[in-house]
Short mmCIF file of C-alpha atoms and ligand atoms in Angstrom, two decimals:
data_model
loop_
_atom_site.label_atom_id
_atom_site.label_comp_id
_atom_site.label_asym_id
_atom_site.label_seq_id
_atom_site.Cartn_x
_atom_site.Cartn_y
_atom_site.Cartn_z
CA MET D 1394 111.25 129.50 89.58
CA LYS D 1395 110.93 127.52 86.35
CA ILE D 1396 107.62 127.19 84.48
CA LEU D 1397 106.92 124.12 82.37
CA VAL D 1398 104.43 124.47 79.49
CA PRO D 1399 103.32 121.34 77.59
CA VAL D 1400 102.31 122.19 74.01
CA LYS D 1401 100.57 119.86 71.57
CA ARG D 1402 100.70 119.87 67.78
CA VAL D 1403 97.13 119.60 66.50
CA ILE D 1404 95.17 120.23 63.30
CA ASP D 1405 94.98 124.00 62.82
CA TYR D 1406 91.70 125.36 64.22
CA ASN D 1407 90.84 126.95 60.85
CA VAL D 1408 90.95 123.62 58.99
CA LYS D 1409 87.66 121.92 58.20
CA VAL D 1410 88.29 118.44 59.58
CA ARG D 1411 87.40 115.51 57.30
CA VAL D 1412 86.62 112.03 58.58
CA LYS D 1413 88.47 109.18 56.83
CA SER D 1414 86.29 107.13 54.52
CA ASP D 1415 86.77 103.99 56.66
CA ASN D 1416 85.62 105.90 59.82
CA THR D 1417 88.82 105.02 61.73
CA GLY D 1418 89.82 108.63 62.38
CA VAL D 1419 90.30 111.99 60.71
CA GLU D 1420 92.34 112.85 57.64
CA LEU D 1421 95.82 114.12 58.63
CA ALA D 1422 97.61 113.93 55.27
CA ASN D 1423 98.43 117.40 53.83
CA VAL D 1424 96.53 119.12 56.63
CA LYS D 1425 97.89 122.31 58.24
CA MET D 1426 99.00 121.64 61.82
CA SER D 1427 99.56 124.27 64.53
CA MET D 1428 100.03 124.66 68.25
CA ASN D 1429 96.87 123.83 70.21
CA PRO D 1430 95.26 127.29 70.78
CA PHE D 1431 94.91 126.82 74.56
CA ASP D 1432 98.63 125.97 74.71
CA GLU D 1433 99.50 129.27 73.00
CA ILE D 1434 97.58 130.95 75.82
CA ALA D 1435 99.51 128.85 78.36
CA VAL D 1436 102.87 129.87 76.78
CA GLU D 1437 101.79 133.54 76.79
CA GLU D 1438 100.85 133.37 80.47
CA ALA D 1439 104.19 131.77 81.39
CA LEU D 1440 106.05 134.50 79.46
CA ARG D 1441 104.07 137.24 81.22
CA ILE D 1442 104.89 135.71 84.62
CA LYS D 1443 108.57 135.64 83.66
CA GLU D 1444 108.47 139.21 82.33
CA ALA D 1445 106.89 140.34 85.63
CA GLY D 1446 109.98 138.96 87.38
CA ASN D 1447 108.22 135.97 88.98
CA ALA D 1448 110.02 133.23 87.00
CA GLU D 1449 113.50 132.75 85.53
CA GLU D 1450 112.91 130.17 82.83
CA VAL D 1451 110.07 128.94 80.63
CA ILE D 1452 110.53 125.39 79.31
CA VAL D 1453 108.18 124.02 76.65
CA VAL D 1454 107.65 120.31 76.03
CA SER D 1455 105.81 118.44 73.33
CA VAL D 1456 105.11 114.72 72.97
CA GLY D 1457 104.68 113.89 69.32
CA PRO D 1458 106.31 113.23 65.96
CA ALA D 1459 109.50 114.92 64.68
CA GLN D 1460 107.33 117.69 63.16
CA ALA D 1461 106.28 118.74 66.68
CA GLN D 1462 109.67 120.51 66.63
CA GLU D 1463 107.96 123.24 64.58
CA THR D 1464 105.42 123.71 67.36
CA LEU D 1465 108.22 123.96 69.90
CA ARG D 1466 110.12 126.46 67.69
CA THR D 1467 106.96 128.58 67.58
CA ALA D 1468 106.87 128.61 71.39
CA LEU D 1469 110.60 129.47 71.47
CA ALA D 1470 109.97 132.31 69.00
CA MET D 1471 107.23 133.64 71.30
CA GLY D 1472 109.91 133.82 74.01
CA ALA D 1473 110.22 130.43 75.75
CA ASP D 1474 113.82 129.68 76.76
CA ARG D 1475 114.26 125.98 76.07
CA ALA D 1476 112.35 123.04 74.56
CA ILE D 1477 112.08 119.29 74.99
CA LEU D 1478 110.65 117.07 72.26
CA VAL D 1479 109.56 113.62 73.43
CA LYS D 1480 109.52 111.92 70.09
CA THR D 1481 106.96 109.26 69.24
CA GLU D 1482 104.84 108.38 66.23
CA ASP D 1483 102.13 106.91 68.50
CA ALA D 1484 98.92 108.76 69.34
CA VAL D 1485 99.59 109.03 73.06
CA GLU D 1486 96.72 109.06 75.54
CA PRO D 1487 96.44 111.71 78.29
CA LEU D 1488 97.49 109.32 81.09
CA ALA D 1489 100.76 108.46 79.33
CA ILE D 1490 101.35 112.16 78.54
CA ALA D 1491 100.79 112.95 82.22
CA LYS D 1492 103.28 110.22 83.24
CA ILE D 1493 105.92 111.63 80.87
CA LEU D 1494 105.28 115.13 82.21
CA LYS D 1495 105.58 113.84 85.78
CA ALA D 1496 109.06 112.46 84.94
CA ILE D 1497 110.07 115.78 83.35
CA VAL D 1498 108.81 117.64 86.42
CA ALA D 1499 111.04 115.38 88.56
CA GLU D 1500 114.05 116.37 86.41
CA GLU D 1501 113.31 120.07 86.00
CA ASN D 1502 111.61 120.96 89.31
CA PRO D 1503 109.29 123.69 87.97
CA GLY D 1504 107.24 125.74 90.45
CA LEU D 1505 104.34 125.88 88.02
CA VAL D 1506 103.09 123.77 85.12
CA ILE D 1507 100.68 125.62 82.83
CA LEU D 1508 98.82 123.46 80.31
CA GLY D 1509 95.99 124.18 77.92
CA LYS D 1510 92.58 123.26 79.32
CA GLN D 1511 92.10 120.83 76.45
CA ALA D 1512 93.55 119.72 73.14
CA ILE D 1513 91.18 120.68 70.33
CA ASP D 1514 91.79 117.43 68.44
CA ASN D 1515 90.68 114.89 71.04
CA ASP D 1516 88.82 117.25 73.43
CA CYS D 1517 89.99 115.06 76.31
CA ASN D 1518 90.44 117.77 78.97
CA GLN D 1519 92.30 115.26 81.15
CA THR D 1520 96.06 115.78 81.06
CA GLY D 1521 96.36 118.65 83.56
CA GLN D 1522 94.05 116.97 86.04
CA MET D 1523 95.87 113.62 85.72
CA LEU D 1524 99.27 115.30 86.14
CA ALA D 1525 98.05 117.05 89.30
CA ALA D 1526 96.83 113.71 90.65
CA LEU D 1527 100.09 111.88 89.82
CA LEU D 1528 102.20 114.63 91.41
CA GLU D 1529 99.75 115.20 94.27
CA TRP D 1530 99.92 118.93 93.46
CA PRO D 1531 97.03 121.41 93.73
CA GLN D 1532 95.32 122.36 90.49
CA GLY D 1533 93.50 125.41 89.16
CA THR D 1534 91.73 124.44 85.94
CA PHE D 1535 90.01 126.65 83.30
CA ALA D 1536 91.97 129.71 84.45
CA SER D 1537 90.84 133.13 83.28
CA GLU D 1538 93.23 134.97 85.62
CA VAL D 1539 96.46 133.89 87.28
CA VAL D 1540 98.01 136.02 90.03
CA LEU D 1541 101.24 134.97 91.74
CA ALA D 1542 101.98 135.94 95.31
CA ASP D 1543 104.61 134.75 97.74
CA GLY D 1544 104.66 130.96 97.36
CA THR D 1545 101.07 130.84 96.16
CA VAL D 1546 99.01 131.43 93.04
CA ASN D 1547 95.45 132.71 92.87
CA VAL D 1548 93.57 131.23 89.95
CA THR D 1549 90.23 132.63 88.82
CA ARG D 1550 88.25 129.85 87.16
CA GLU D 1551 85.42 130.00 84.68
CA ILE D 1552 82.63 127.87 86.06
CA ASP D 1553 78.93 127.56 85.19
CA GLY D 1554 77.24 130.88 85.84
CA GLY D 1555 80.24 132.73 87.24
CA LEU D 1556 83.81 132.84 88.41
CA GLU D 1557 85.53 131.03 91.25
CA THR D 1558 88.90 132.11 92.68
CA VAL D 1559 91.09 129.47 94.32
CA LYS D 1560 94.41 129.88 96.10
CA LEU D 1561 97.01 127.18 95.41
CA THR D 1562 100.27 126.58 97.23
CA LEU D 1563 103.18 126.25 94.80
CA PRO D 1564 104.22 124.02 93.13
CA ALA D 1565 100.92 123.82 91.29
CA ILE D 1566 99.16 122.94 88.04
CA VAL D 1567 97.18 125.54 86.08
CA THR D 1568 95.18 124.92 82.90
CA ALA D 1569 94.47 127.88 80.62
CA ASP D 1570 91.02 128.88 79.37
CA LEU D 1571 90.29 131.10 76.36
CA ARG D 1572 89.95 134.42 78.17
CA LEU D 1573 93.20 134.21 80.17
CA ASN D 1574 95.10 136.38 77.69
CA GLU D 1575 95.70 137.10 74.02
CA PRO D 1576 98.87 135.34 72.85
CA ARG D 1577 101.54 137.42 71.13
CA TYR D 1578 102.77 136.88 67.58
CA ALA D 1579 106.43 135.97 67.20
CA SER D 1580 108.46 138.73 65.53
CA LEU D 1581 110.83 137.87 62.68
CA PRO D 1582 113.98 138.54 64.75
CA ASN D 1583 112.59 136.29 67.49
CA ILE D 1584 111.83 133.55 64.94
CA MET D 1585 115.50 133.74 63.87
CA LYS D 1586 116.69 133.74 67.48
CA ALA D 1587 114.51 130.71 68.25
CA LYS D 1588 116.48 128.60 65.78
CA ARG D 1589 119.51 128.82 68.08
CA LYS D 1590 117.70 127.97 71.32
CA THR D 1591 118.19 124.53 72.90
CA LEU D 1592 115.79 121.79 71.82
CA ASP D 1593 116.53 118.41 73.44
CA THR D 1594 115.08 115.27 71.90
CA LYS D 1595 114.01 112.34 74.08
CA GLU D 1596 111.76 109.30 73.80
CA PRO D 1597 108.97 108.04 76.08
CA SER D 1598 111.23 105.09 77.08
CA ASP D 1599 113.81 107.59 78.46
CA TYR D 1600 111.16 108.36 81.08
CA GLY D 1601 110.15 104.71 81.54
CA VAL D 1602 106.68 105.35 80.13
CA ASP D 1603 104.78 102.79 78.07
CA THR D 1604 102.61 104.62 75.51
CA ALA D 1605 100.49 101.58 74.50
CA ARG D 1606 96.87 102.62 74.11
CA ARG D 1607 94.28 101.54 76.68
CA VAL D 1608 91.35 102.98 74.79
CA THR D 1609 90.25 101.74 71.37
CA THR D 1610 88.45 104.13 69.04
CA LEU D 1611 85.59 102.14 67.59
CA LYS D 1612 84.25 104.67 65.11
CA VAL D 1613 84.60 108.30 64.05
CA GLU D 1614 81.67 109.94 62.28
CA GLU D 1615 80.81 113.31 60.76
CA PRO D 1616 78.18 115.24 62.71
CA SER D 1617 74.76 114.77 61.15
CA LYS D 1618 73.92 117.43 58.56
CA ARG D 1619 71.51 120.16 59.67
CA GLU D 1620 68.23 120.11 57.81
CA ALA D 1621 67.39 123.18 55.74
CA GLY D 1622 65.10 125.72 57.47
CA VAL D 1623 61.72 126.93 56.19
CA MET D 1624 60.60 130.52 55.63
CA VAL D 1625 57.24 131.47 57.08
CA GLU D 1626 55.00 134.25 55.75
CA ASN D 1627 53.74 135.63 59.03
CA VAL D 1628 53.54 135.19 62.80
CA ALA D 1629 50.31 133.18 62.59
CA GLU D 1630 51.98 130.61 60.35
CA LEU D 1631 55.01 130.48 62.68
CA VAL D 1632 52.77 129.88 65.71
CA ALA D 1633 50.83 127.19 63.81
CA LYS D 1634 54.04 125.39 62.82
CA LEU D 1635 55.46 125.56 66.35
CA ARG D 1636 52.18 124.18 67.73
CA ASP D 1637 51.18 121.61 65.10
CA GLU D 1638 54.49 120.45 63.59
CA ALA D 1639 57.17 121.03 66.22
CA GLY D 1640 54.80 120.52 69.15
CA VAL D 1641 56.77 122.96 71.31
CA ILE D 1642 53.93 125.31 72.32
P1 AMP N 2541 93.95 116.94 76.70
O1 AMP N 2541 93.86 116.39 78.08
O2 AMP N 2541 94.42 115.93 75.68
O3 AMP N 2541 92.69 117.65 76.26
O4 AMP N 2541 95.13 118.05 76.71
C1 AMP N 2541 95.18 119.08 77.69
C2 AMP N 2541 96.53 119.76 77.64
O5 AMP N 2541 97.58 118.81 77.93
C3 AMP N 2541 96.92 120.38 76.30
O6 AMP N 2541 96.34 121.65 76.12
C4 AMP N 2541 98.45 120.44 76.43
O7 AMP N 2541 98.85 121.53 77.27
C5 AMP N 2541 98.75 119.12 77.19
N1 AMP N 2541 99.03 118.04 76.21
C6 AMP N 2541 98.17 117.11 75.76
N2 AMP N 2541 98.77 116.30 74.85
C7 AMP N 2541 100.05 116.74 74.73
C8 AMP N 2541 101.18 116.36 73.95
N3 AMP N 2541 101.12 115.32 73.10
N4 AMP N 2541 102.33 117.05 74.10
C9 AMP N 2541 102.40 118.09 74.96
N5 AMP N 2541 101.37 118.51 75.71
C10 AMP N 2541 100.21 117.86 75.61
#
């Protein structure tokens, strides 16, 4: 079985994001970019499934600019076997990403596609679900445990107030949540080895997908600043403030 893992190049999670002065988006110039953290978890899970003898090949794919090659090389250094870059300078919406992935699935025939549950730049949380709908495959989203059995996969999902376990018939879509695993670091020898692994470059038009945007971003704003707190002298003052000023008791 092959496993396909889509990985997105996003602003590194440690970077303090700045909104552009004209409010059209966020500043990307000279900003550190990395693999979306949930996608690292997805790559790790695919590698563990392969190492357990339940898959033969892990293929990573990224839709993005030429620099997304670095993200793919990181995944190859972690242990993925092969990469596909679908090169575009456009900011591609989840539906178009899902259509591209559907075409790659048709070419590669994976038994499992493991995505991140969401990209931390747009917080869409849509691509895995849309891909499952387009392929008419079962989906297990927000996975905190993935267990493969004969022709099926049990996915434990993090839901409000607890866990739900669903059984999916393969082929299937899984999206990775934070607690699924702890991704490995790539070792130096593996980083060197990754440079020689196959990375094919394609374009959205190779898959017949139009990446024109359907959604227009009207405005991007900084979150409002938190007001400074006040120190109270004693409990009586706290109670008085909660009652008279905040009106919460
Ligand atoms: P989203 O629906 O945008 O929150 O993204 C959910 C998941 O879809 C991500 O964690 C990735 O696994 C995948 N994905 C989204 N955008 C891309 C992209 N441009 N290239 C590759 N994978 C992507």
